[in-house]
Amino acid sequence: MLYNIVVTVVILYLTVQGLNGDGLWKGRCGNQGEPTTKIMGGSHAYMGEWPWMVRLLSCSDGHCYGCGGSLISDQWVLTAAHCVDQCERIYASLGEHNREDSGNNEVHLSIIENIVHKDYNNKSLANDIALLRLSESLDLSGSHNHLEPICLDSSKIRVNTTCVATGWGRTELTDSHSILQKVELPIADDGLCVNKWGGQYQASNQVCAGIPNNNKDTCHGDSGGPLACKLYTGPWMLNGITSYGSTQQGAKCIAPPSVYTRVSAYLPWIKEIMIEKIKESRFGNAIANRHVW
Ligand SMILES: *[C@@H]1O[C@H](CO)[C@@H](O)[C@H](O)[C@H]1NC(C)=O
Ligand SMILES: *[C@@H]1O[C@H](CO)[C@@H](O)[C@H](O)[C@H]1NC(C)=O
């Protein structure tokens, strides 16, 4: 009985926080903004097309590098562990389109918690996933309504589904782009990644995406960003986190497929942290630095 009351109270509290009883975000998710300033040609995104896209700057010893991330609730961002494992400070910008020009829709926040998966391996890149907590909760139905979390897919994405990776990383044409880029990548058969990486590729925890020899791929600087998939008229779902890929030819990445962390395999991990952290913040003992979970 007491247990039931405690559970009910926790669930009620989570509901108030925009999360459902299993810890995940239950608000609106996965809808794109209306195309406003559509730029033709190339693979430029239009402003507001990927409202969950986060640009991360990971810094240590005065040196910073860029990565991508995905907004999954009003205060959590999912990214790759290799983006944030060895850094002292992390900054997030949301609503960013052109990284050389600070548009008035941008929201700049710091990261107050960096939770790296406890089984992340910095050599094999197994379990390349981290959860980051923003320094404040976003007001997604008010002043931040141009931002929207992406939904999390609980089922295994099918081969040949066309998904989209987004990022500010290198492309075939330039070293990096100031405008957010998008590239369509179909989910590939696991066998293609097994052929390429052998046992390093773990089909249960990783997704293989991209078509061999077509030059469409993710590259440096895209790490941590979303591989988002949409089925029919449903919302966009986060299926992968850009992890590692291509054989390098010069500085270019032109050897798809690449490997993405399989988000559906980590839902229990994500839920557990979100529930635990909300209980913690209610009692005011959030820890503000890097730890493993
Ligand atoms: C990789 O991980 C090992 C074991 O956790 C650690 O000792 C080492 O410093 C890490 N190296 C890098 C470059 O992050
Ligand atoms: C994926 O598409 C390829 C090429 O069209 C086809 O040969 C293959 O059978 C498809 N695989 C699945 C699982 O649908």
Short mmCIF file of N, CA and C in Angstrom, two decimals, residues 140-287:
data_model
loop_
_atom_site.label_atom_id
_atom_site.label_comp_id
_atom_site.label_asym_id
_atom_site.label_seq_id
_atom_site.Cartn_x
_atom_site.Cartn_y
_atom_site.Cartn_z
N LEU A 140 9.19 24.79 -23.65
CA LEU A 140 8.89 24.34 -25.01
C LEU A 140 7.51 24.77 -25.51
N SER A 141 6.63 25.15 -24.59
CA SER A 141 5.34 25.62 -25.08
C SER A 141 5.27 27.14 -25.04
N GLY A 142 6.35 27.75 -24.60
CA GLY A 142 6.37 29.22 -24.52
C GLY A 142 7.51 29.81 -25.33
N SER A 143 8.47 30.41 -24.61
CA SER A 143 9.51 31.16 -25.32
C SER A 143 10.42 30.28 -26.19
N HIS A 144 10.44 28.99 -25.94
CA HIS A 144 11.29 28.10 -26.76
C HIS A 144 10.45 27.22 -27.67
N ASN A 145 9.29 27.70 -28.09
CA ASN A 145 8.41 26.81 -28.87
C ASN A 145 8.90 26.56 -30.29
N HIS A 146 10.00 27.17 -30.67
CA HIS A 146 10.61 26.83 -31.96
C HIS A 146 11.51 25.59 -31.82
N LEU A 147 11.70 25.12 -30.60
CA LEU A 147 12.50 23.91 -30.37
C LEU A 147 11.54 22.76 -30.07
N GLU A 148 11.96 21.54 -30.40
CA GLU A 148 11.10 20.40 -30.09
C GLU A 148 11.97 19.15 -29.92
N PRO A 149 11.73 18.38 -28.88
CA PRO A 149 12.50 17.13 -28.73
C PRO A 149 12.15 16.16 -29.86
N ILE A 150 13.05 15.25 -30.14
CA ILE A 150 12.75 14.18 -31.08
C ILE A 150 12.22 12.99 -30.28
N CYS A 151 11.32 12.20 -30.87
CA CYS A 151 10.79 11.02 -30.17
C CYS A 151 11.85 9.93 -30.17
N LEU A 152 11.76 9.05 -29.20
CA LEU A 152 12.71 7.94 -29.12
C LEU A 152 12.02 6.68 -29.61
N ASP A 153 12.65 5.96 -30.50
CA ASP A 153 12.04 4.76 -31.05
C ASP A 153 12.37 3.57 -30.16
N SER A 154 11.33 2.80 -29.81
CA SER A 154 11.60 1.64 -28.96
C SER A 154 11.74 0.37 -29.79
N SER A 155 11.44 0.46 -31.09
CA SER A 155 11.57 -0.76 -31.89
C SER A 155 12.78 -0.67 -32.81
N LYS A 156 13.19 -1.83 -33.26
CA LYS A 156 14.39 -1.92 -34.08
C LYS A 156 14.06 -1.44 -35.49
N ILE A 157 14.79 -0.47 -35.99
CA ILE A 157 14.49 0.11 -37.30
C ILE A 157 14.79 -0.90 -38.41
N ARG A 158 13.91 -0.93 -39.43
CA ARG A 158 14.05 -1.92 -40.50
C ARG A 158 15.07 -1.51 -41.55
N VAL A 159 15.70 -2.52 -42.11
CA VAL A 159 16.63 -2.31 -43.21
C VAL A 159 15.88 -1.62 -44.36
N ASN A 160 16.56 -0.70 -45.03
CA ASN A 160 16.04 0.05 -46.18
C ASN A 160 15.15 1.23 -45.81
N THR A 161 14.86 1.43 -44.53
CA THR A 161 14.14 2.66 -44.16
C THR A 161 15.08 3.82 -44.45
N THR A 162 14.56 4.86 -45.09
CA THR A 162 15.42 6.02 -45.34
C THR A 162 15.37 6.96 -44.16
N CYS A 163 16.53 7.25 -43.63
CA CYS A 163 16.65 8.12 -42.46
C CYS A 163 17.48 9.33 -42.86
N VAL A 164 17.61 10.29 -41.97
CA VAL A 164 18.35 11.51 -42.28
C VAL A 164 19.32 11.80 -41.14
N ALA A 165 20.58 12.02 -41.51
CA ALA A 165 21.57 12.46 -40.52
C ALA A 165 21.78 13.95 -40.73
N THR A 166 21.96 14.69 -39.64
CA THR A 166 22.18 16.13 -39.75
C THR A 166 23.43 16.53 -38.96
N GLY A 167 24.11 17.56 -39.43
CA GLY A 167 25.31 18.01 -38.72
C GLY A 167 26.01 19.14 -39.43
N TRP A 168 26.99 19.71 -38.74
CA TRP A 168 27.81 20.78 -39.31
C TRP A 168 29.19 20.24 -39.69
N GLY A 169 29.32 18.93 -39.83
CA GLY A 169 30.63 18.33 -40.11
C GLY A 169 31.07 18.52 -41.54
N ARG A 170 32.17 17.88 -41.86
CA ARG A 170 32.73 17.98 -43.21
C ARG A 170 31.80 17.39 -44.26
N THR A 171 31.88 17.91 -45.46
CA THR A 171 31.13 17.34 -46.59
C THR A 171 32.14 17.06 -47.71
N GLU A 172 31.64 16.50 -48.81
CA GLU A 172 32.56 16.22 -49.93
C GLU A 172 33.14 17.51 -50.48
N LEU A 173 32.38 18.60 -50.34
CA LEU A 173 32.79 19.82 -51.02
C LEU A 173 33.66 20.73 -50.17
N THR A 174 33.40 20.81 -48.89
CA THR A 174 34.14 21.75 -48.06
C THR A 174 34.57 21.05 -46.77
N ASP A 175 35.45 21.70 -46.05
CA ASP A 175 35.92 21.13 -44.80
C ASP A 175 34.80 21.06 -43.78
N SER A 176 34.03 22.10 -43.71
CA SER A 176 32.86 22.04 -42.85
C SER A 176 31.93 23.14 -43.32
N HIS A 177 30.69 23.02 -42.94
CA HIS A 177 29.69 23.96 -43.40
C HIS A 177 29.24 24.85 -42.27
N SER A 178 28.94 26.10 -42.59
CA SER A 178 28.39 26.95 -41.54
C SER A 178 26.89 26.72 -41.41
N ILE A 179 26.26 26.26 -42.51
CA ILE A 179 24.81 25.97 -42.46
C ILE A 179 24.63 24.48 -42.14
N LEU A 180 23.66 24.19 -41.30
CA LEU A 180 23.36 22.79 -40.95
C LEU A 180 23.08 21.99 -42.22
N GLN A 181 23.71 20.82 -42.32
CA GLN A 181 23.56 19.95 -43.49
C GLN A 181 22.73 18.73 -43.15
N LYS A 182 22.04 18.22 -44.16
CA LYS A 182 21.28 16.99 -43.97
C LYS A 182 21.65 16.01 -45.06
N VAL A 183 21.64 14.74 -44.75
CA VAL A 183 21.93 13.73 -45.76
C VAL A 183 21.01 12.53 -45.52
N GLU A 184 20.40 12.06 -46.61
CA GLU A 184 19.51 10.90 -46.50
C GLU A 184 20.35 9.63 -46.52
N LEU A 185 20.11 8.77 -45.54
CA LEU A 185 20.87 7.53 -45.44
C LEU A 185 19.93 6.37 -45.16
N PRO A 186 19.83 5.42 -46.06
CA PRO A 186 18.99 4.26 -45.73
C PRO A 186 19.67 3.36 -44.71
N ILE A 187 18.86 2.69 -43.90
CA ILE A 187 19.40 1.71 -42.96
C ILE A 187 19.93 0.54 -43.79
N ALA A 188 21.18 0.18 -43.53
CA ALA A 188 21.82 -0.89 -44.32
C ALA A 188 21.73 -2.22 -43.57
N ASP A 189 21.92 -3.27 -44.30
CA ASP A 189 21.97 -4.59 -43.69
C ASP A 189 23.18 -4.65 -42.74
N ASP A 190 22.98 -5.24 -41.57
CA ASP A 190 24.09 -5.34 -40.60
C ASP A 190 25.32 -5.99 -41.22
N GLY A 191 25.08 -6.92 -42.16
CA GLY A 191 26.20 -7.63 -42.80
C GLY A 191 27.21 -6.69 -43.45
N LEU A 192 26.74 -5.55 -43.96
CA LEU A 192 27.67 -4.61 -44.61
C LEU A 192 28.66 -4.05 -43.59
N CYS A 193 28.16 -3.76 -42.39
CA CYS A 193 29.06 -3.22 -41.36
C CYS A 193 29.91 -4.32 -40.74
N VAL A 194 29.37 -5.53 -40.66
CA VAL A 194 30.18 -6.65 -40.17
C VAL A 194 31.34 -6.89 -41.14
N ASN A 195 31.05 -6.83 -42.45
CA ASN A 195 32.13 -7.01 -43.43
C ASN A 195 33.21 -5.96 -43.27
N LYS A 196 32.79 -4.77 -42.94
CA LYS A 196 33.75 -3.67 -42.87
C LYS A 196 34.51 -3.62 -41.56
N TRP A 197 33.82 -3.89 -40.44
CA TRP A 197 34.45 -3.73 -39.14
C TRP A 197 34.58 -5.01 -38.33
N GLY A 198 34.10 -6.11 -38.87
CA GLY A 198 34.21 -7.37 -38.13
C GLY A 198 33.48 -7.28 -36.81
N GLY A 199 34.09 -7.84 -35.77
CA GLY A 199 33.46 -7.93 -34.46
C GLY A 199 33.30 -6.59 -33.75
N GLN A 200 33.95 -5.56 -34.26
CA GLN A 200 33.79 -4.24 -33.63
C GLN A 200 32.35 -3.76 -33.80
N TYR A 201 31.72 -4.16 -34.91
CA TYR A 201 30.33 -3.78 -35.15
C TYR A 201 29.41 -4.74 -34.41
N GLN A 202 28.59 -4.21 -33.50
CA GLN A 202 27.67 -5.05 -32.71
C GLN A 202 26.25 -4.71 -33.12
N ALA A 203 25.65 -5.59 -33.90
CA ALA A 203 24.33 -5.29 -34.47
C ALA A 203 23.26 -5.02 -33.41
N SER A 204 23.39 -5.62 -32.22
CA SER A 204 22.35 -5.40 -31.23
C SER A 204 22.39 -3.98 -30.67
N ASN A 205 23.56 -3.36 -30.66
CA ASN A 205 23.71 -2.03 -30.06
C ASN A 205 24.05 -0.95 -31.07
N GLN A 206 24.22 -1.33 -32.32
CA GLN A 206 24.62 -0.35 -33.33
C GLN A 206 23.78 -0.52 -34.59
N VAL A 207 23.65 0.57 -35.33
CA VAL A 207 22.90 0.58 -36.58
C VAL A 207 23.89 0.91 -37.70
N CYS A 208 23.71 0.22 -38.82
CA CYS A 208 24.56 0.43 -39.98
C CYS A 208 23.73 1.24 -40.98
N ALA A 209 24.26 2.36 -41.50
CA ALA A 209 23.45 3.15 -42.44
C ALA A 209 24.31 3.76 -43.53
N GLY A 210 23.72 3.89 -44.70
CA GLY A 210 24.41 4.45 -45.86
C GLY A 210 24.58 3.40 -46.94
N ILE A 211 24.70 3.85 -48.19
CA ILE A 211 24.85 2.93 -49.33
C ILE A 211 26.31 2.95 -49.78
N PRO A 212 26.95 1.78 -49.89
CA PRO A 212 28.35 1.77 -50.33
C PRO A 212 28.50 2.50 -51.67
N ASN A 213 29.57 3.22 -51.81
CA ASN A 213 29.96 3.89 -53.07
C ASN A 213 29.06 5.03 -53.54
N ASN A 214 28.17 5.53 -52.70
CA ASN A 214 27.39 6.66 -53.21
C ASN A 214 27.82 8.00 -52.63
N ASN A 215 28.91 7.98 -51.81
CA ASN A 215 29.49 9.23 -51.29
C ASN A 215 28.63 9.99 -50.29
N LYS A 216 27.49 9.45 -49.92
CA LYS A 216 26.67 10.16 -48.92
C LYS A 216 26.97 9.54 -47.57
N ASP A 217 27.46 10.37 -46.67
CA ASP A 217 27.93 9.82 -45.40
C ASP A 217 28.01 10.94 -44.37
N THR A 218 28.19 10.51 -43.12
CA THR A 218 28.48 11.50 -42.08
C THR A 218 30.00 11.58 -41.96
N CYS A 219 30.50 12.64 -41.32
CA CYS A 219 31.95 12.83 -41.26
C CYS A 219 32.33 13.52 -39.96
N HIS A 220 33.62 13.90 -39.85
CA HIS A 220 34.09 14.59 -38.65
C HIS A 220 33.18 15.76 -38.31
N GLY A 221 32.89 15.93 -37.06
CA GLY A 221 32.06 17.06 -36.66
C GLY A 221 30.59 16.71 -36.62
N ASP A 222 30.21 15.61 -37.27
CA ASP A 222 28.82 15.18 -37.22
C ASP A 222 28.56 14.25 -36.03
N SER A 223 29.63 13.76 -35.42
CA SER A 223 29.53 12.82 -34.31
C SER A 223 28.54 13.28 -33.26
N GLY A 224 27.83 12.33 -32.70
CA GLY A 224 26.89 12.65 -31.63
C GLY A 224 25.53 13.11 -32.12
N GLY A 225 25.47 13.50 -33.40
CA GLY A 225 24.22 14.02 -33.95
C GLY A 225 23.23 12.90 -34.27
N PRO A 226 22.02 13.31 -34.64
CA PRO A 226 20.94 12.33 -34.85
C PRO A 226 20.97 11.63 -36.20
N LEU A 227 20.56 10.37 -36.16
CA LEU A 227 20.13 9.65 -37.36
C LEU A 227 18.63 9.49 -37.10
N ALA A 228 17.84 10.32 -37.80
CA ALA A 228 16.41 10.42 -37.50
C ALA A 228 15.62 9.74 -38.60
N CYS A 229 14.57 9.03 -38.23
CA CYS A 229 13.78 8.29 -39.20
C CYS A 229 12.30 8.60 -38.99
N LYS A 230 11.58 8.61 -40.10
CA LYS A 230 10.15 8.94 -40.04
C LYS A 230 9.41 7.86 -40.80
N LEU A 231 8.40 7.29 -40.17
CA LEU A 231 7.62 6.25 -40.83
C LEU A 231 6.28 6.83 -41.22
N TYR A 232 5.97 6.81 -42.49
CA TYR A 232 4.68 7.32 -42.98
C TYR A 232 4.42 8.70 -42.42
N THR A 233 3.25 8.89 -41.78
CA THR A 233 2.94 10.24 -41.32
C THR A 233 3.28 10.44 -39.84
N GLY A 234 3.96 9.46 -39.25
CA GLY A 234 4.31 9.57 -37.84
C GLY A 234 5.37 10.64 -37.61
N PRO A 235 5.69 10.89 -36.36
CA PRO A 235 6.72 11.87 -36.04
C PRO A 235 8.12 11.33 -36.36
N TRP A 236 9.11 12.20 -36.33
CA TRP A 236 10.50 11.77 -36.49
C TRP A 236 10.96 11.07 -35.22
N MET A 237 11.66 9.98 -35.43
CA MET A 237 12.15 9.16 -34.31
C MET A 237 13.67 9.15 -34.35
N LEU A 238 14.26 9.20 -33.18
CA LEU A 238 15.71 9.08 -33.10
C LEU A 238 16.08 7.60 -33.07
N ASN A 239 16.76 7.15 -34.10
CA ASN A 239 17.17 5.74 -34.14
C ASN A 239 18.66 5.56 -33.94
N GLY A 240 19.43 6.56 -34.34
CA GLY A 240 20.88 6.40 -34.23
C GLY A 240 21.57 7.66 -33.74
N ILE A 241 22.77 7.46 -33.20
CA ILE A 241 23.64 8.56 -32.81
C ILE A 241 24.92 8.38 -33.62
N THR A 242 25.33 9.39 -34.36
CA THR A 242 26.50 9.25 -35.23
C THR A 242 27.73 8.88 -34.40
N SER A 243 28.34 7.73 -34.72
CA SER A 243 29.42 7.21 -33.88
C SER A 243 30.76 7.13 -34.62
N TYR A 244 30.86 6.25 -35.58
CA TYR A 244 32.13 6.18 -36.33
C TYR A 244 31.87 5.69 -37.74
N GLY A 245 32.87 5.87 -38.60
CA GLY A 245 32.63 5.48 -39.97
C GLY A 245 33.87 5.43 -40.80
N SER A 246 33.59 5.91 -41.95
CA SER A 246 34.39 5.85 -43.14
C SER A 246 35.89 5.78 -43.03
N THR A 247 36.42 5.03 -43.91
CA THR A 247 37.84 5.08 -44.19
C THR A 247 38.08 6.50 -44.68
N GLN A 248 39.13 7.10 -44.24
CA GLN A 248 39.40 8.48 -44.64
C GLN A 248 40.13 8.49 -45.97
N GLN A 249 39.71 9.38 -46.84
CA GLN A 249 40.49 9.63 -48.06
C GLN A 249 40.82 11.09 -48.02
N GLY A 250 42.05 11.41 -47.67
CA GLY A 250 42.37 12.79 -47.35
C GLY A 250 41.54 13.11 -46.12
N ALA A 251 40.89 14.24 -46.13
CA ALA A 251 40.08 14.60 -44.98
C ALA A 251 38.62 14.24 -45.21
N LYS A 252 38.32 13.62 -46.31
CA LYS A 252 36.92 13.43 -46.68
C LYS A 252 36.41 12.05 -46.26
N CYS A 253 35.14 11.99 -46.04
CA CYS A 253 34.52 10.74 -45.65
C CYS A 253 33.64 10.30 -46.81
N ILE A 254 34.11 9.37 -47.58
CA ILE A 254 33.32 8.97 -48.74
C ILE A 254 33.22 7.46 -48.84
N ALA A 255 33.13 6.82 -47.70
CA ALA A 255 33.01 5.37 -47.75
C ALA A 255 31.92 4.85 -46.84
N PRO A 256 30.67 5.20 -47.15
CA PRO A 256 29.58 4.62 -46.37
C PRO A 256 29.55 3.11 -46.56
N PRO A 257 28.91 2.33 -45.73
CA PRO A 257 28.11 2.77 -44.58
C PRO A 257 28.95 3.19 -43.37
N SER A 258 28.27 3.85 -42.43
CA SER A 258 28.88 4.22 -41.16
C SER A 258 28.06 3.63 -40.02
N VAL A 259 28.61 3.79 -38.82
CA VAL A 259 28.01 3.14 -37.66
C VAL A 259 27.39 4.18 -36.72
N TYR A 260 26.22 3.87 -36.25
CA TYR A 260 25.43 4.74 -35.38
C TYR A 260 25.05 3.94 -34.14
N THR A 261 25.10 4.57 -32.98
CA THR A 261 24.66 3.88 -31.76
C THR A 261 23.15 3.64 -31.87
N ARG A 262 22.73 2.41 -31.61
CA ARG A 262 21.31 2.05 -31.76
C ARG A 262 20.52 2.52 -30.53
N VAL A 263 19.79 3.61 -30.66
CA VAL A 263 19.14 4.24 -29.51
C VAL A 263 18.14 3.30 -28.82
N SER A 264 17.40 2.50 -29.61
CA SER A 264 16.38 1.63 -28.99
C SER A 264 16.99 0.66 -27.98
N ALA A 265 18.26 0.31 -28.18
CA ALA A 265 18.91 -0.63 -27.27
C ALA A 265 19.23 0.01 -25.92
N TYR A 266 19.20 1.34 -25.86
CA TYR A 266 19.59 2.04 -24.64
C TYR A 266 18.41 2.72 -23.94
N LEU A 267 17.19 2.43 -24.38
CA LEU A 267 16.04 3.08 -23.73
C LEU A 267 15.97 2.80 -22.23
N PRO A 268 16.22 1.55 -21.78
CA PRO A 268 16.17 1.32 -20.33
C PRO A 268 17.19 2.18 -19.58
N TRP A 269 18.37 2.36 -20.17
CA TRP A 269 19.42 3.17 -19.55
C TRP A 269 18.96 4.63 -19.48
N ILE A 270 18.40 5.13 -20.56
CA ILE A 270 17.95 6.52 -20.60
C ILE A 270 16.83 6.74 -19.57
N LYS A 271 15.86 5.82 -19.54
CA LYS A 271 14.73 5.95 -18.61
C LYS A 271 15.21 5.97 -17.17
N GLU A 272 16.11 5.05 -16.87
CA GLU A 272 16.59 4.93 -15.49
C GLU A 272 17.23 6.24 -15.03
N ILE A 273 18.05 6.82 -15.89
CA ILE A 273 18.73 8.07 -15.51
C ILE A 273 17.72 9.20 -15.37
N MET A 274 16.81 9.32 -16.32
CA MET A 274 15.88 10.43 -16.25
C MET A 274 15.00 10.36 -15.01
N ILE A 275 14.57 9.17 -14.66
CA ILE A 275 13.75 9.02 -13.44
C ILE A 275 14.58 9.37 -12.21
N GLU A 276 15.77 8.81 -12.16
CA GLU A 276 16.62 9.00 -10.98
C GLU A 276 17.00 10.47 -10.80
N LYS A 277 17.31 11.11 -11.90
CA LYS A 277 17.76 12.50 -11.81
C LYS A 277 16.63 13.43 -11.43
N ILE A 278 15.41 13.09 -11.85
CA ILE A 278 14.29 13.94 -11.46
C ILE A 278 14.02 13.80 -9.98
N LYS A 279 14.16 12.58 -9.46
CA LYS A 279 14.00 12.40 -8.01
C LYS A 279 15.08 13.20 -7.27
N GLU A 280 16.30 13.13 -7.79
CA GLU A 280 17.41 13.86 -7.16
C GLU A 280 17.17 15.35 -7.15
N SER A 281 16.74 15.89 -8.31
CA SER A 281 16.64 17.34 -8.37
C SER A 281 15.51 17.81 -7.46
N ARG A 282 14.49 16.93 -7.27
CA ARG A 282 13.42 17.28 -6.35
C ARG A 282 13.97 17.45 -4.94
N PHE A 283 14.96 16.65 -4.62
CA PHE A 283 15.53 16.75 -3.29
C PHE A 283 16.84 17.54 -3.28
N GLY A 284 17.13 18.17 -4.41
CA GLY A 284 18.19 19.16 -4.45
C GLY A 284 19.61 18.65 -4.30
N ASN A 285 19.89 17.42 -4.76
CA ASN A 285 21.28 16.98 -4.67
C ASN A 285 21.84 16.55 -6.02
N ALA A 286 21.51 17.27 -7.07
CA ALA A 286 22.05 16.95 -8.38
C ALA A 286 23.56 17.15 -8.37
N ILE A 287 24.24 16.27 -9.02
CA ILE A 287 25.70 16.36 -9.07
C ILE A 287 26.06 16.99 -10.41
#
